[in-house]
CSV table of C-alpha atoms in Angstrom, one decimal:
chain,number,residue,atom,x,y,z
A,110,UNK,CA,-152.0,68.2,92.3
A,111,UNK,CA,-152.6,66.2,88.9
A,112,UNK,CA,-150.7,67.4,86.2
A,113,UNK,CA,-150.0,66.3,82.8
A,114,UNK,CA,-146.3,67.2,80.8
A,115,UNK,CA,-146.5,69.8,78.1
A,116,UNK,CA,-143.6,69.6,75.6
A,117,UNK,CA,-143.5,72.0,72.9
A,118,UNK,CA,-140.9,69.7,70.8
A,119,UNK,CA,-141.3,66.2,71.8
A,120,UNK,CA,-137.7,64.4,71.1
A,121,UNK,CA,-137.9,62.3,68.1
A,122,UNK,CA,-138.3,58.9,69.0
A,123,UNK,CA,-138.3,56.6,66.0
A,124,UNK,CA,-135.7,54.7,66.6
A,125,UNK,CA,-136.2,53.9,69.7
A,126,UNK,CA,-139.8,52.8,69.2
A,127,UNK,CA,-138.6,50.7,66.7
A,128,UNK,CA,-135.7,49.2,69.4
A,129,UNK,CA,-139.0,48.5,72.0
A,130,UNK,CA,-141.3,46.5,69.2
A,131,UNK,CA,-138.1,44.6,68.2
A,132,UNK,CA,-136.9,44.5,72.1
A,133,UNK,CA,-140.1,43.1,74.1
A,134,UNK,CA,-140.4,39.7,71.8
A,135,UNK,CA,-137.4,38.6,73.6
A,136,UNK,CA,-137.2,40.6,76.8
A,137,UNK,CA,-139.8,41.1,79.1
A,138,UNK,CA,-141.0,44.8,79.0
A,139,UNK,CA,-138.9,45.4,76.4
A,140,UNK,CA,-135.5,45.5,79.0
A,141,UNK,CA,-133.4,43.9,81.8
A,142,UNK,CA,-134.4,45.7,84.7
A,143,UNK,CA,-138.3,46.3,86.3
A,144,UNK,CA,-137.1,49.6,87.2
A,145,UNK,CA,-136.2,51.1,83.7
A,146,UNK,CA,-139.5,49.4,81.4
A,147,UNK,CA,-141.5,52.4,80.7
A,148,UNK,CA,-143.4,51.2,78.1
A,149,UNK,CA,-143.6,53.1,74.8
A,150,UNK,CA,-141.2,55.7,77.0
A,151,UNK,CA,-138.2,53.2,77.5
A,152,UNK,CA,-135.4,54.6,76.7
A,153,UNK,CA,-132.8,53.1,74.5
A,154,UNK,CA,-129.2,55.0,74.8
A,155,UNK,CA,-126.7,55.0,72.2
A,156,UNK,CA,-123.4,56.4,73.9
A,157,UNK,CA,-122.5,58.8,77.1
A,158,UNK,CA,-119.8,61.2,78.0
A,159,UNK,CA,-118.7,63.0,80.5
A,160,UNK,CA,-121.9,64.4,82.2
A,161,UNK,CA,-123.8,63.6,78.8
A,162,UNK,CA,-125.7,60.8,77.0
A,163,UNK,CA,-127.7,60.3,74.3
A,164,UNK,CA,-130.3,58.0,72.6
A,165,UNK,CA,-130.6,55.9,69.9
A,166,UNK,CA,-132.4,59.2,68.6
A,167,UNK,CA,-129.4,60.9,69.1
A,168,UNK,CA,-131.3,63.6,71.7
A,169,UNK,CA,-128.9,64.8,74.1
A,170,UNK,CA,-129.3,65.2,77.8
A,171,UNK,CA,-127.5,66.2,80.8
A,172,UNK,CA,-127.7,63.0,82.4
A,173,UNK,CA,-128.8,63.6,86.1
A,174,UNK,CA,-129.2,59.7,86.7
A,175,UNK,CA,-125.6,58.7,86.1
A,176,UNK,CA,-127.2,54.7,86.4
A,177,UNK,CA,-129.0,55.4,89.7
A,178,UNK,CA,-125.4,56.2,90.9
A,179,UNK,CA,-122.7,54.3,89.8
A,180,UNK,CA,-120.8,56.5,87.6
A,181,UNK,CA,-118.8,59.3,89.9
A,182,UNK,CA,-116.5,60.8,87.6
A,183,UNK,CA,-118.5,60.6,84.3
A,184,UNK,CA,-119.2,58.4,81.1
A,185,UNK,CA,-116.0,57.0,79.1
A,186,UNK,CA,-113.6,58.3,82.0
A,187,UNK,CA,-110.4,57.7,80.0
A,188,UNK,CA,-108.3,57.6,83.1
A,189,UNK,CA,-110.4,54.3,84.4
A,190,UNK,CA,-111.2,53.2,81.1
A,191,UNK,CA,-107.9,53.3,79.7
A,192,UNK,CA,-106.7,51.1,83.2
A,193,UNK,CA,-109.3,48.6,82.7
A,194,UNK,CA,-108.2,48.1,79.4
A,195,UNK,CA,-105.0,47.7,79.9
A,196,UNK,CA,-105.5,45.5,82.6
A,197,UNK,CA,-108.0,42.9,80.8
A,198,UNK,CA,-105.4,42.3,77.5
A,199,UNK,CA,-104.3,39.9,80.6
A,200,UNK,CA,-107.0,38.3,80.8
A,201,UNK,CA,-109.9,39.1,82.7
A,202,UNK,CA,-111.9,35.6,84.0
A,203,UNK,CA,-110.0,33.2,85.7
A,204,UNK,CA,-111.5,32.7,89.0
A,205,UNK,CA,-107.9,32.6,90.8
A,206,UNK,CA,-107.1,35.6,92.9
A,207,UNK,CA,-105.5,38.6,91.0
A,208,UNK,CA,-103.2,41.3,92.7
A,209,UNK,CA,-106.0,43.8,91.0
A,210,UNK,CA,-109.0,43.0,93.5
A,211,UNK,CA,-105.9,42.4,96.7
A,212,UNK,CA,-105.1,45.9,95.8
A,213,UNK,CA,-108.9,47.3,95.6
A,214,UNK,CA,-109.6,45.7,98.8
A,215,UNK,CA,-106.5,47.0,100.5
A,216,UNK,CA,-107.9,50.8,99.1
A,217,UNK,CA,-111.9,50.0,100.4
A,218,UNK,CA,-110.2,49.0,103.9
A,219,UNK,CA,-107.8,52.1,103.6
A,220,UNK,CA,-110.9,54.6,103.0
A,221,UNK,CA,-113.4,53.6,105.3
A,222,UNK,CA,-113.2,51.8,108.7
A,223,UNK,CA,-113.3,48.3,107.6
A,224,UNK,CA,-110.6,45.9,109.3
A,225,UNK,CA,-111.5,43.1,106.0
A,226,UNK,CA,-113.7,43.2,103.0
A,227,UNK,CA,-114.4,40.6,100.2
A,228,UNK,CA,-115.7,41.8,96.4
A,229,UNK,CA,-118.4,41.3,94.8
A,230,UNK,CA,-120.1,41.9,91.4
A,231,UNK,CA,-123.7,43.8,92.6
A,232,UNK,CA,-125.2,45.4,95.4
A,233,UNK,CA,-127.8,42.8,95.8
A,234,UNK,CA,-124.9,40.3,96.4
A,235,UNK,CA,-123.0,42.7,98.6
A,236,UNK,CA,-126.4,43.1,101.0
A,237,UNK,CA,-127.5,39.5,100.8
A,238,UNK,CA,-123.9,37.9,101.9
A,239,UNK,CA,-123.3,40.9,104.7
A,240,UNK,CA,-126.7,40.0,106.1
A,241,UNK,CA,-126.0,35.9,106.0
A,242,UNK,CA,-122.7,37.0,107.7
A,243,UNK,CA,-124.6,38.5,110.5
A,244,UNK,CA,-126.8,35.8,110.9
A,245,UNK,CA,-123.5,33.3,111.0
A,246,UNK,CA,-122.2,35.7,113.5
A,247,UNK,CA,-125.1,36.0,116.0
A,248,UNK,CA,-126.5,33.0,115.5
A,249,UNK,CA,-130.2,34.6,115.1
A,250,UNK,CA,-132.6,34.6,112.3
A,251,UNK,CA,-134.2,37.8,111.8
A,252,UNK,CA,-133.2,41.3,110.3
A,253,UNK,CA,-134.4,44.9,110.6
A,254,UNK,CA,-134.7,46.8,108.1
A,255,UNK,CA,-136.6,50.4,107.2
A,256,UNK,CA,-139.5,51.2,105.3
A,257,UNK,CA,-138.9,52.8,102.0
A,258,UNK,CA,-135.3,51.0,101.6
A,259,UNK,CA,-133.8,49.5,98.6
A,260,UNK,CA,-131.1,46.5,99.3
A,261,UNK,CA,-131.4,45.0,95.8
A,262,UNK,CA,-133.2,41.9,95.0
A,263,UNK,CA,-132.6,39.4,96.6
A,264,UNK,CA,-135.7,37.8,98.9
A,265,UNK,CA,-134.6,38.8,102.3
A,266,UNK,CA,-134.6,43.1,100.5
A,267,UNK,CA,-137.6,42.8,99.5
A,268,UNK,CA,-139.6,43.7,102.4
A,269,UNK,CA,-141.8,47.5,102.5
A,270,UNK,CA,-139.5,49.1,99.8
A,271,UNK,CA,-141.7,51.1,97.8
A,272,UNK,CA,-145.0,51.0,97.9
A,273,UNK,CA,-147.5,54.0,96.2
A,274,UNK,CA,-149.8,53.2,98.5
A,275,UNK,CA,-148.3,53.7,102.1
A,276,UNK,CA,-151.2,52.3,104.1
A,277,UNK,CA,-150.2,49.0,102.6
A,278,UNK,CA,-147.0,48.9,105.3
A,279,UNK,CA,-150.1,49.3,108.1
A,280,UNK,CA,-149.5,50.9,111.4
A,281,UNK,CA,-146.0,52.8,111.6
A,282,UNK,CA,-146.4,51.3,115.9
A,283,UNK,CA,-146.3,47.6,114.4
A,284,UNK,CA,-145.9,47.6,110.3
A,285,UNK,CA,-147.0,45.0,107.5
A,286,UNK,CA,-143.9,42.8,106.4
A,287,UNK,CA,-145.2,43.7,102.8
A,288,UNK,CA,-143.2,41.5,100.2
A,289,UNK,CA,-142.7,43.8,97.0
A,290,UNK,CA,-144.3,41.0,94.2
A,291,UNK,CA,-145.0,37.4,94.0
A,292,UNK,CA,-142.4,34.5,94.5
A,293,UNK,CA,-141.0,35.6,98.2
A,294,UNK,CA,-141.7,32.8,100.5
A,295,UNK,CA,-144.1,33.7,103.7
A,296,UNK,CA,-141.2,32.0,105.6
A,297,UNK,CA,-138.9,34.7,104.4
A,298,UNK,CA,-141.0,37.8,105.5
A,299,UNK,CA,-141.1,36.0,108.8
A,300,UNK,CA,-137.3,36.5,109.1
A,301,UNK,CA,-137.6,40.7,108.2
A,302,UNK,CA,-138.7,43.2,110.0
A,303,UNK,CA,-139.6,46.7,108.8
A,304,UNK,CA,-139.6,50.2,110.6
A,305,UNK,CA,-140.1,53.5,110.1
A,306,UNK,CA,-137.0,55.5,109.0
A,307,UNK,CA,-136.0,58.1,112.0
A,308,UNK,CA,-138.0,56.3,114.2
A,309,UNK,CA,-136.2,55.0,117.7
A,310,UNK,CA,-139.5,54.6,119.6
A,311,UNK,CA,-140.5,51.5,117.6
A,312,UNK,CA,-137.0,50.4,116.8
A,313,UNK,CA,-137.2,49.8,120.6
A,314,UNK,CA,-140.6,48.4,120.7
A,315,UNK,CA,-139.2,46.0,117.8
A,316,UNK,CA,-136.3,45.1,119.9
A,317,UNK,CA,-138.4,44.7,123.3
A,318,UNK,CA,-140.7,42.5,120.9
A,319,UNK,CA,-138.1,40.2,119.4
A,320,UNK,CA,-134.5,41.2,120.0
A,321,UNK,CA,-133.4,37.8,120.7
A,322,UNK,CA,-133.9,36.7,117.5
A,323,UNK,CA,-132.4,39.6,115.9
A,324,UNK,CA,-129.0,39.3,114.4
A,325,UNK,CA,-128.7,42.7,112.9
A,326,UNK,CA,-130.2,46.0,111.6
A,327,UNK,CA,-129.3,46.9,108.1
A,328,UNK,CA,-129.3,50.8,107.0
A,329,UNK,CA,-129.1,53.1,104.2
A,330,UNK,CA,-128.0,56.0,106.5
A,331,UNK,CA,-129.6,58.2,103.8
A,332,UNK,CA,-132.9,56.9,102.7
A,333,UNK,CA,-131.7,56.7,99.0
A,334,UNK,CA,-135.1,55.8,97.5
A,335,UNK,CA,-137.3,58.3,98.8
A,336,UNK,CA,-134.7,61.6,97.9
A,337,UNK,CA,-132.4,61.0,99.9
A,338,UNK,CA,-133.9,61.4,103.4
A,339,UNK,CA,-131.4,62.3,106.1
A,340,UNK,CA,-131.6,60.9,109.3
A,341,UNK,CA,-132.3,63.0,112.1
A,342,UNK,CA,-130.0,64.3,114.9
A,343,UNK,CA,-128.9,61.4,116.8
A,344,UNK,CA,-131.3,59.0,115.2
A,345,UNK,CA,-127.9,56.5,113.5
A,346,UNK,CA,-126.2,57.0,117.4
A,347,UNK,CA,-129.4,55.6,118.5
A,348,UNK,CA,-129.7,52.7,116.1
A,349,UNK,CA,-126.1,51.7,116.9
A,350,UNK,CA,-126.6,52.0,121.0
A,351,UNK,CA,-129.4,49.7,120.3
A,352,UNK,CA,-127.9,47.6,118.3
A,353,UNK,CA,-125.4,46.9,120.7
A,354,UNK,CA,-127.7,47.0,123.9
A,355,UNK,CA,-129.2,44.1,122.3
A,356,UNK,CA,-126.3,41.9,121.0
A,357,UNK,CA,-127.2,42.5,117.7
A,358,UNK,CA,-124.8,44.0,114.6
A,359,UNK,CA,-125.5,47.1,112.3
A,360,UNK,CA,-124.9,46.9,109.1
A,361,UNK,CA,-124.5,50.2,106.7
A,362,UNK,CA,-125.9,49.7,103.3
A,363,UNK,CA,-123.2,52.0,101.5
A,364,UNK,CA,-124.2,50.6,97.9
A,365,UNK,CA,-125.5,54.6,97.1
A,366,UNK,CA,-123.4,56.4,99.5
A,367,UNK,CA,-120.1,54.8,99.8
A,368,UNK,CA,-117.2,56.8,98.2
A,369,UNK,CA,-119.6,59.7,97.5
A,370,UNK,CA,-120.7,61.5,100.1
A,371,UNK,CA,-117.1,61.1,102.0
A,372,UNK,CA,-114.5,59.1,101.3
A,373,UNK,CA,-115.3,57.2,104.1
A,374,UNK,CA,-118.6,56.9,103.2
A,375,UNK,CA,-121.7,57.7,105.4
A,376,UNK,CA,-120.1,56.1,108.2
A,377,UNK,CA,-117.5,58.7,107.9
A,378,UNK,CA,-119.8,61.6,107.2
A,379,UNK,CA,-122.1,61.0,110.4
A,380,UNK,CA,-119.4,59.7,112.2
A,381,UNK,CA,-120.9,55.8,113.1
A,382,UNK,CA,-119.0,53.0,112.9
A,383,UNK,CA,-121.0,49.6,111.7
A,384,UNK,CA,-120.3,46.6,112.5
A,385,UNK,CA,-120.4,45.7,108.5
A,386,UNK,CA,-121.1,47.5,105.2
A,387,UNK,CA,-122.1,47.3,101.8
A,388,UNK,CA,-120.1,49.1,98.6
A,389,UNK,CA,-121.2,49.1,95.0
A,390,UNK,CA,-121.9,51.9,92.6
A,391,UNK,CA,-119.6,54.8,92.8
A,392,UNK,CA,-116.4,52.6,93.6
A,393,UNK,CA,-116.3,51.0,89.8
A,394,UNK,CA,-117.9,54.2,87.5
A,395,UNK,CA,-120.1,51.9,86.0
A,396,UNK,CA,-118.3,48.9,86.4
A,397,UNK,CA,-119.6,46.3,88.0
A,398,UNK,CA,-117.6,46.4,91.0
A,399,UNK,CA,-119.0,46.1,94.7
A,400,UNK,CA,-118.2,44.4,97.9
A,401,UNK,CA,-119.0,43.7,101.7
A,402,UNK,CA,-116.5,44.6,104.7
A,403,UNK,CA,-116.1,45.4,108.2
A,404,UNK,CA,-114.8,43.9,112.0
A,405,UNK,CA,-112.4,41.2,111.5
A,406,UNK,CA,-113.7,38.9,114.1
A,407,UNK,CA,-117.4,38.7,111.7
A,408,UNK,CA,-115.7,38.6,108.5
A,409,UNK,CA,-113.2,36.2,109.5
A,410,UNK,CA,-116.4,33.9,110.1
A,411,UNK,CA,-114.7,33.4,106.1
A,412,UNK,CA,-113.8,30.7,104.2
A,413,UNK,CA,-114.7,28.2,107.7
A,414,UNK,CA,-118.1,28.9,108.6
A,415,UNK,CA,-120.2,30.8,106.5
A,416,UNK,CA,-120.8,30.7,102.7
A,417,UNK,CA,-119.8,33.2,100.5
A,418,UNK,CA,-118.4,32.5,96.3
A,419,UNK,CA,-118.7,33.8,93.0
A,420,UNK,CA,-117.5,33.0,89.9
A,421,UNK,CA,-117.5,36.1,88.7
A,422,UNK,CA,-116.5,37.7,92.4
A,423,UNK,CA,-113.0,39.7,91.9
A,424,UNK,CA,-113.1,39.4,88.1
A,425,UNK,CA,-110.0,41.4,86.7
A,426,UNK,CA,-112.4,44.6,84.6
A,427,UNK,CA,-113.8,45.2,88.2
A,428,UNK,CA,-111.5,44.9,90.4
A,429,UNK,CA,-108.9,47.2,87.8
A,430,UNK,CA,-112.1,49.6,87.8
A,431,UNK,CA,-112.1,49.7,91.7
A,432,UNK,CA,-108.6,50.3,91.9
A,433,UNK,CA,-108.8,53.4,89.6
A,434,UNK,CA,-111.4,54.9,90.5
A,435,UNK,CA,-110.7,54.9,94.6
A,436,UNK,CA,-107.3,55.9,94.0
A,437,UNK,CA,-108.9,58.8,92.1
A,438,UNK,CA,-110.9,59.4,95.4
A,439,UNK,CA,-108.3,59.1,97.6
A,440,UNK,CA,-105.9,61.6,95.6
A,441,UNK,CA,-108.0,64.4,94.5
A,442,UNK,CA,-111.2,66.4,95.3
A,443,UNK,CA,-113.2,64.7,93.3
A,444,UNK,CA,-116.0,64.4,96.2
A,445,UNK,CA,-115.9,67.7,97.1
A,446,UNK,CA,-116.3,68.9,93.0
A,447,UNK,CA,-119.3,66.6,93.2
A,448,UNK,CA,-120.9,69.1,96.5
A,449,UNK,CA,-119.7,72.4,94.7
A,450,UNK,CA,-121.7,71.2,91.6
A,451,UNK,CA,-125.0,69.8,93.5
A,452,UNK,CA,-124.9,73.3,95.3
A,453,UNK,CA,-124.4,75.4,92.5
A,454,UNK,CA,-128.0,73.4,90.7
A,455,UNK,CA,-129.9,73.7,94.2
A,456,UNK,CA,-129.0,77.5,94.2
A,457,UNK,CA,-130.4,77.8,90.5
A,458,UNK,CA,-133.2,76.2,91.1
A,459,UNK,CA,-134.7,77.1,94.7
A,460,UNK,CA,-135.3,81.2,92.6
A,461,UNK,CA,-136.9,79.4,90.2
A,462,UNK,CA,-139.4,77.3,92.4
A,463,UNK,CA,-139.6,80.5,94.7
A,464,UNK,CA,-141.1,82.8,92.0
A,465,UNK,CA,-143.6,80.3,91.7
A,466,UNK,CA,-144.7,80.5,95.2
A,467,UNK,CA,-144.3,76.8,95.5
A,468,UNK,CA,-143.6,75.2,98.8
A,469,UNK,CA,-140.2,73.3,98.1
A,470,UNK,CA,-137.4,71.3,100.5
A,471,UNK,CA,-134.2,69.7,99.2
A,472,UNK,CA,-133.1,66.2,100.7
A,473,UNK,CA,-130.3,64.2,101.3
A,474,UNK,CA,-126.6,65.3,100.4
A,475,UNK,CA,-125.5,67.8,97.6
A,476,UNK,CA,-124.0,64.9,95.8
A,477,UNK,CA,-127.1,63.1,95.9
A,478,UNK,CA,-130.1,65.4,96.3
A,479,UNK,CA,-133.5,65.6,95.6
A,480,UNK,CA,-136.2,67.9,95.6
A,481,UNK,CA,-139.2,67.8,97.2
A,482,UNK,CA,-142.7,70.0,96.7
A,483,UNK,CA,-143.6,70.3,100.4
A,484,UNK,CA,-143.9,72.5,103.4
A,485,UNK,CA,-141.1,70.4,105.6
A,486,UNK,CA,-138.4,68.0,105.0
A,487,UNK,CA,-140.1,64.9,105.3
A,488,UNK,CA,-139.0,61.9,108.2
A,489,UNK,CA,-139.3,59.0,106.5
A,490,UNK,CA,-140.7,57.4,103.5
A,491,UNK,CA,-144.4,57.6,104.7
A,492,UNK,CA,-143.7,61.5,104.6
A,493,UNK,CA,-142.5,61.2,100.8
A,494,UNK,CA,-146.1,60.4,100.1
A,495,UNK,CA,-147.1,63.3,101.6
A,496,UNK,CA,-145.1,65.4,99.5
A,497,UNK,CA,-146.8,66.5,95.6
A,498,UNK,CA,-144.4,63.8,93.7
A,499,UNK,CA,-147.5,64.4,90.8
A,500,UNK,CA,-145.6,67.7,90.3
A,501,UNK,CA,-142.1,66.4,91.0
A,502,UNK,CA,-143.4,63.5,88.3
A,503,UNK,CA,-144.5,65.3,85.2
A,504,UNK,CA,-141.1,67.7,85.7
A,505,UNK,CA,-138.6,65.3,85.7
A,506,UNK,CA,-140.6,64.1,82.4
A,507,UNK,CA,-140.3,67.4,80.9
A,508,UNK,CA,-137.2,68.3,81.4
A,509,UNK,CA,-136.3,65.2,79.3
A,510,UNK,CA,-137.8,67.3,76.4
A,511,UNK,CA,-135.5,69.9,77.3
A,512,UNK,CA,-132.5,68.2,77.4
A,513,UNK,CA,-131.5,66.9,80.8
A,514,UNK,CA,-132.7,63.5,82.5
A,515,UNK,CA,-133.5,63.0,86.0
A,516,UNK,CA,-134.9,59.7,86.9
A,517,UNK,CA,-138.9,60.5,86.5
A,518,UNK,CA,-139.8,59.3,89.6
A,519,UNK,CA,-139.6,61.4,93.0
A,520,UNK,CA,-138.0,58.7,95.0
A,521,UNK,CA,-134.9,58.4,92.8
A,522,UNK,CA,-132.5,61.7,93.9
A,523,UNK,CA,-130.1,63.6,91.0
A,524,UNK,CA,-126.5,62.2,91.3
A,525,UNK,CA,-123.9,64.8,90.4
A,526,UNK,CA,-120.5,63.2,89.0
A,527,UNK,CA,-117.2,65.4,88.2
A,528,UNK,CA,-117.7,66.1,84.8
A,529,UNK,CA,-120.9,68.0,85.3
A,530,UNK,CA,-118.4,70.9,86.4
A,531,UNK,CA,-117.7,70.9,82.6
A,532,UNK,CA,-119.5,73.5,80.8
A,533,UNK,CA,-122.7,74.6,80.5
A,534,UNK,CA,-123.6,71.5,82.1
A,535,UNK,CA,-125.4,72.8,85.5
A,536,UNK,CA,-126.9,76.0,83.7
A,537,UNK,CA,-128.7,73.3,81.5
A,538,UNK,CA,-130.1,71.1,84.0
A,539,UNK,CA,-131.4,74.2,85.8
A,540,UNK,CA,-133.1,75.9,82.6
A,541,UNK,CA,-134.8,72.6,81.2
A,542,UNK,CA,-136.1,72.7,85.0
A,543,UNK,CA,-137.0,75.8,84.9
A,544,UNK,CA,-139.0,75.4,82.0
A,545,UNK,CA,-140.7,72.0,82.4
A,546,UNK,CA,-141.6,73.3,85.8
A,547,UNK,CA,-143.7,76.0,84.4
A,548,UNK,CA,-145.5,73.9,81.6
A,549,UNK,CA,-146.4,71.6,84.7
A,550,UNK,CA,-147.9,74.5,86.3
A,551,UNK,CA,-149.8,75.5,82.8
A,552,UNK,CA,-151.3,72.2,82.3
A,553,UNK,CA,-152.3,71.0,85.9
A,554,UNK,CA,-154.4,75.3,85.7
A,555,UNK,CA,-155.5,73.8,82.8
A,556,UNK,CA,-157.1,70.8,83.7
C-alpha cells in the first residue's frame, strides 16, 4: 500500500526549522545520532514530563518513544532526579570506585541471575565488551548473531541489522554477512555470523558449518527492532541446548528488555539462563547507565586476562541513577503498571483497526509492543517486510500531528513508562491513532 499523511493542522514548526538550518553547519544531518536526522522533520525538543514532551514549538505529545526505551518511570522523575542530584554535589568524575555503582551492581546481580557484573556508560559498550569476554573465555573468534538485531555500534553489531531491502541478507539457508555502511573491515564480517530469528534448522547448519570457531551466540530474546518479535515456543531452549552442545556461550542482549519486561529481565520472563548479558536503557531512566554481567567463572576472566576500562565507566550520576531506579523496580509494581497500560492502548486500538477491516497483529510484550498490518504474527525480521510498514509509516507520522509520537518507523515498538497511567494519557495515544489511521486510509484511496 503507498500512502501519503494527511494532517488537517500541521504543528507549527518554525522554531525548529530554524534550530536545523543553524544545527547542520556544525552537526552532520543536523543531529548526533543517524537514527533521529529526519531532515526538514528532525525534531528538536524543548522539555518532557511524565509521559509528555514537547518541542521547541512548544507542540505537545504523548511521547510513545520514551528515547527508544530508556526512560521507565517517565521524564523529570523527581524521585531519581532528586537522588542523582543529591548524589553529584559530591562530586560525580573521579574515576575511583564509588559505593554508588558497588551498590547498583549488587541490585543488577540481586534482580537477574548474574553471579558478577561490571558498568558501563552505553549499550554499544555493554555488547562489544560481553562479546570480547566470550571470545577470551572460549578462545574462538566468531559470533552469531540474528538478522534484523540491533547491538549498538560498534563493528562487530553491525552485521544484517536493518536492511529495507531483505534480499540483500541473501538466502535465509546460508545469509550475506551484510555490513550496515562503509568503514567495517571485511576481516570483521568474517568474524559474525547472521541467522534468521526463530530459526534452529540453520542455527544448526551454522554450527555443523563452523562451531569450532564459535565462541558465542548473542540474542535480543525479543527482536526489539522489528516490533518486538517474540520468539517461538522453544526456539531460546533450543538456542541455549545448542550453545552448550557446542561449547560455545549465550549471551542475552537485555539493553531493551532488561528491567522491563520482568524484573529479571527476559531471561526471567522465558525462563533461560545465559551465560552473559547486556543492561542499558530502562535501569538509569535516561541516564546513561548500562552494564554487562553473568557466570563468575567468565567474568572473572576480569582485571587478569581480558580488557575491559572506561573513564567514564561507574561515573557517580549513573551509577546514583541505577541505584534509584532498580530499587524502584524491586519495591513496587512499577513493571506490572507498564503491562496494565500497554494493554489498556492495544484494547483501544485493535476496535479501531477492526472497523476498518484491516488485517492487524500486535508483537512483542505489552510493555514494548508494536503493531503490525498483517494477516500473521510475523517469524523474524524477513517477515517484517512482508507486513504493510507503508501504512504503519505514514500513521505513526500522523499521529504526531495529533499529539502523540511513536517512532515513525515500523521496526521501532511503543514503550509504555509509569506515568502514562496518568491521565488522559492512553485515551490520547489511541484517538490521535485513531484518526491518523483513517486520513492514511483517505489518502492512499486517493492516490
Amino acid at each position: 500500500m503507498t500512502t501519503e499523511t494527511v494532517a488537517d493542522a500541521p504543528p507549527a514548526r518554525s522554531r525548529q526549522m530554524e534550530m536545523y538550518g543553524r544545527a547542520k553547519q556544525r552537526l552532520p544531518g543536523g543531529t548526533d545520532s543517524n537514527f533521529r536526522a529526519w531532515g526538514e522533520d528532525t525534531i528538536y525538543v524543548d522539555r518532557g514530563l511524565g509521559g509528555l514532551v514537547w518541542d521547541l514549538d512548544g507542540n505537545e505529545f504523548v511521547d510513545l518513544r520514551m528515547g527508544y526505551g530508556p526512560v521507565i518511570l517517565g521524564h523529570g522523575d523527581a524521585r531519581v532526579d532528586d537522588h542523582v542530584a543529591d548524589r553529584m554535589r559530591r562530586g560525580v568524575s573521579f574515576s575511583l570506585t564509588s559505593e554508588d555503582e558497588v551498590t547498583a551492581v549488587e541490585l543488577i546481580c540481586e534482580l537477574t541471575f548474574c553471579d558478577m557484573a561490571r558498568l558501563t556508560v552505553s549499550g554499544t559498550e555493554a555488547t562489544m565488551h560481553a562479546m570480547r569476554l566470550a571470545r577470551g573465555f572460549t578462545g574462538r573468534d566468531k559470533v552469531v548473531k540474528f538478522e534484523g538485531q540491533y547491538h549498538g555500534v560498534h563493528d562487530y553489531a553491525l552485521i544484517s541489522v536493518l536492511p529495507t531491502d531483505v534480499t540483500e541478507l541473501g538466502d535465509r539457508d546460508d545469509p550475506v554477512r551484510l555490513a550496515w555502511g562503509r568503514g567495517i573491515p571485511r576481516a570483521i564480517t568474517e568474524t559474525v555470523i547472521p541467522c534468521p530469528f526463530n530459526d534452529l534448522d540453520t542455527l544448526r547448519r551454522i554450527f555443523e558449518r563452523e562451531g569450532e570457531e564459535i565462541a558465542a551466540v548473542i540474542i535480543e530474546p525479543l527482536l526489539g527492532n522489528a516490533q518486538g518479535i517474540l520468539p517461538r515456543e522453544g526456539f531460546l531452549d533450543g538456542v541455549r541446548r545448542m550453545t552448550q552442545e557446542f561449547g560455545a556461550l549465550l549471551i542475552f542482549d537485555e539493553v531493551k528488555t532488561g528491567f522491563r519486561l520482568a524484573r529479571g529481565g527476559a531471561a526471567e520472563l522465558f525462563g533461560i539462563t545465559p551465560d552473559l548479558a547486556t543492561y542499558a536503557k530502562a535501569m538509569g531512566n535516561g541516564y546513561p547507565a548500562a552494564a554487562f554481567g553473568g557466570r563468575a567463572d567468565v567474568m572473572n576472566l576480569l582485571p587478569e586476562h581480558v580488557s575491559h576500562g572506561g573513564t567514564y565507566a561507574g561515573n557517580r550520576v549513573a551509577a546514583a541513577a541505577a541505584t534509584k531506579v532498580l530499587s524502584i523496580i524491586r519495591d513496587t509494581d512499577v513493571l506490572e503498571s507498564l503491562s496494565r497500560t500497554g494493554r489498556r492502548i492495544q484494547d483501544g486500538l485493535a476496535p479501531v483497526v477492526e472497523r476498518h477491516g484491516l488485517p492487524y497483529v500486535f508483537t512483542g510484550h505489552p510493555a514494548m509492543f508494536g503493531i503490525m498490518f498483517a494477516e500473521q504474527l510475523p517469524a523474524d525480521y524477513r517477515g517484517w517486510a512482508e507486513t504493510d510498514h507503508d501504512l504503519y509509516d505514514a500513521v505513526a507520522v500522523g499521529m504526531m500531528s495529533r499529539g502523540a509520537m511513536p517512532e515513525p518507523d515500523s521496526r521501532e515498538p511503543w514503550f509504555m513508562c509509569e506515568a502514562h497511567a496518568e491521565g488522559d494519557l492512553v485515551d490520547r495515544a489511541i484517538s490521535a491513532f485513531e484518526g491518523a489511521l483513517a486520513d492514511a486510509l483517505e489518502a492512499s484511496a486517493r492516490s
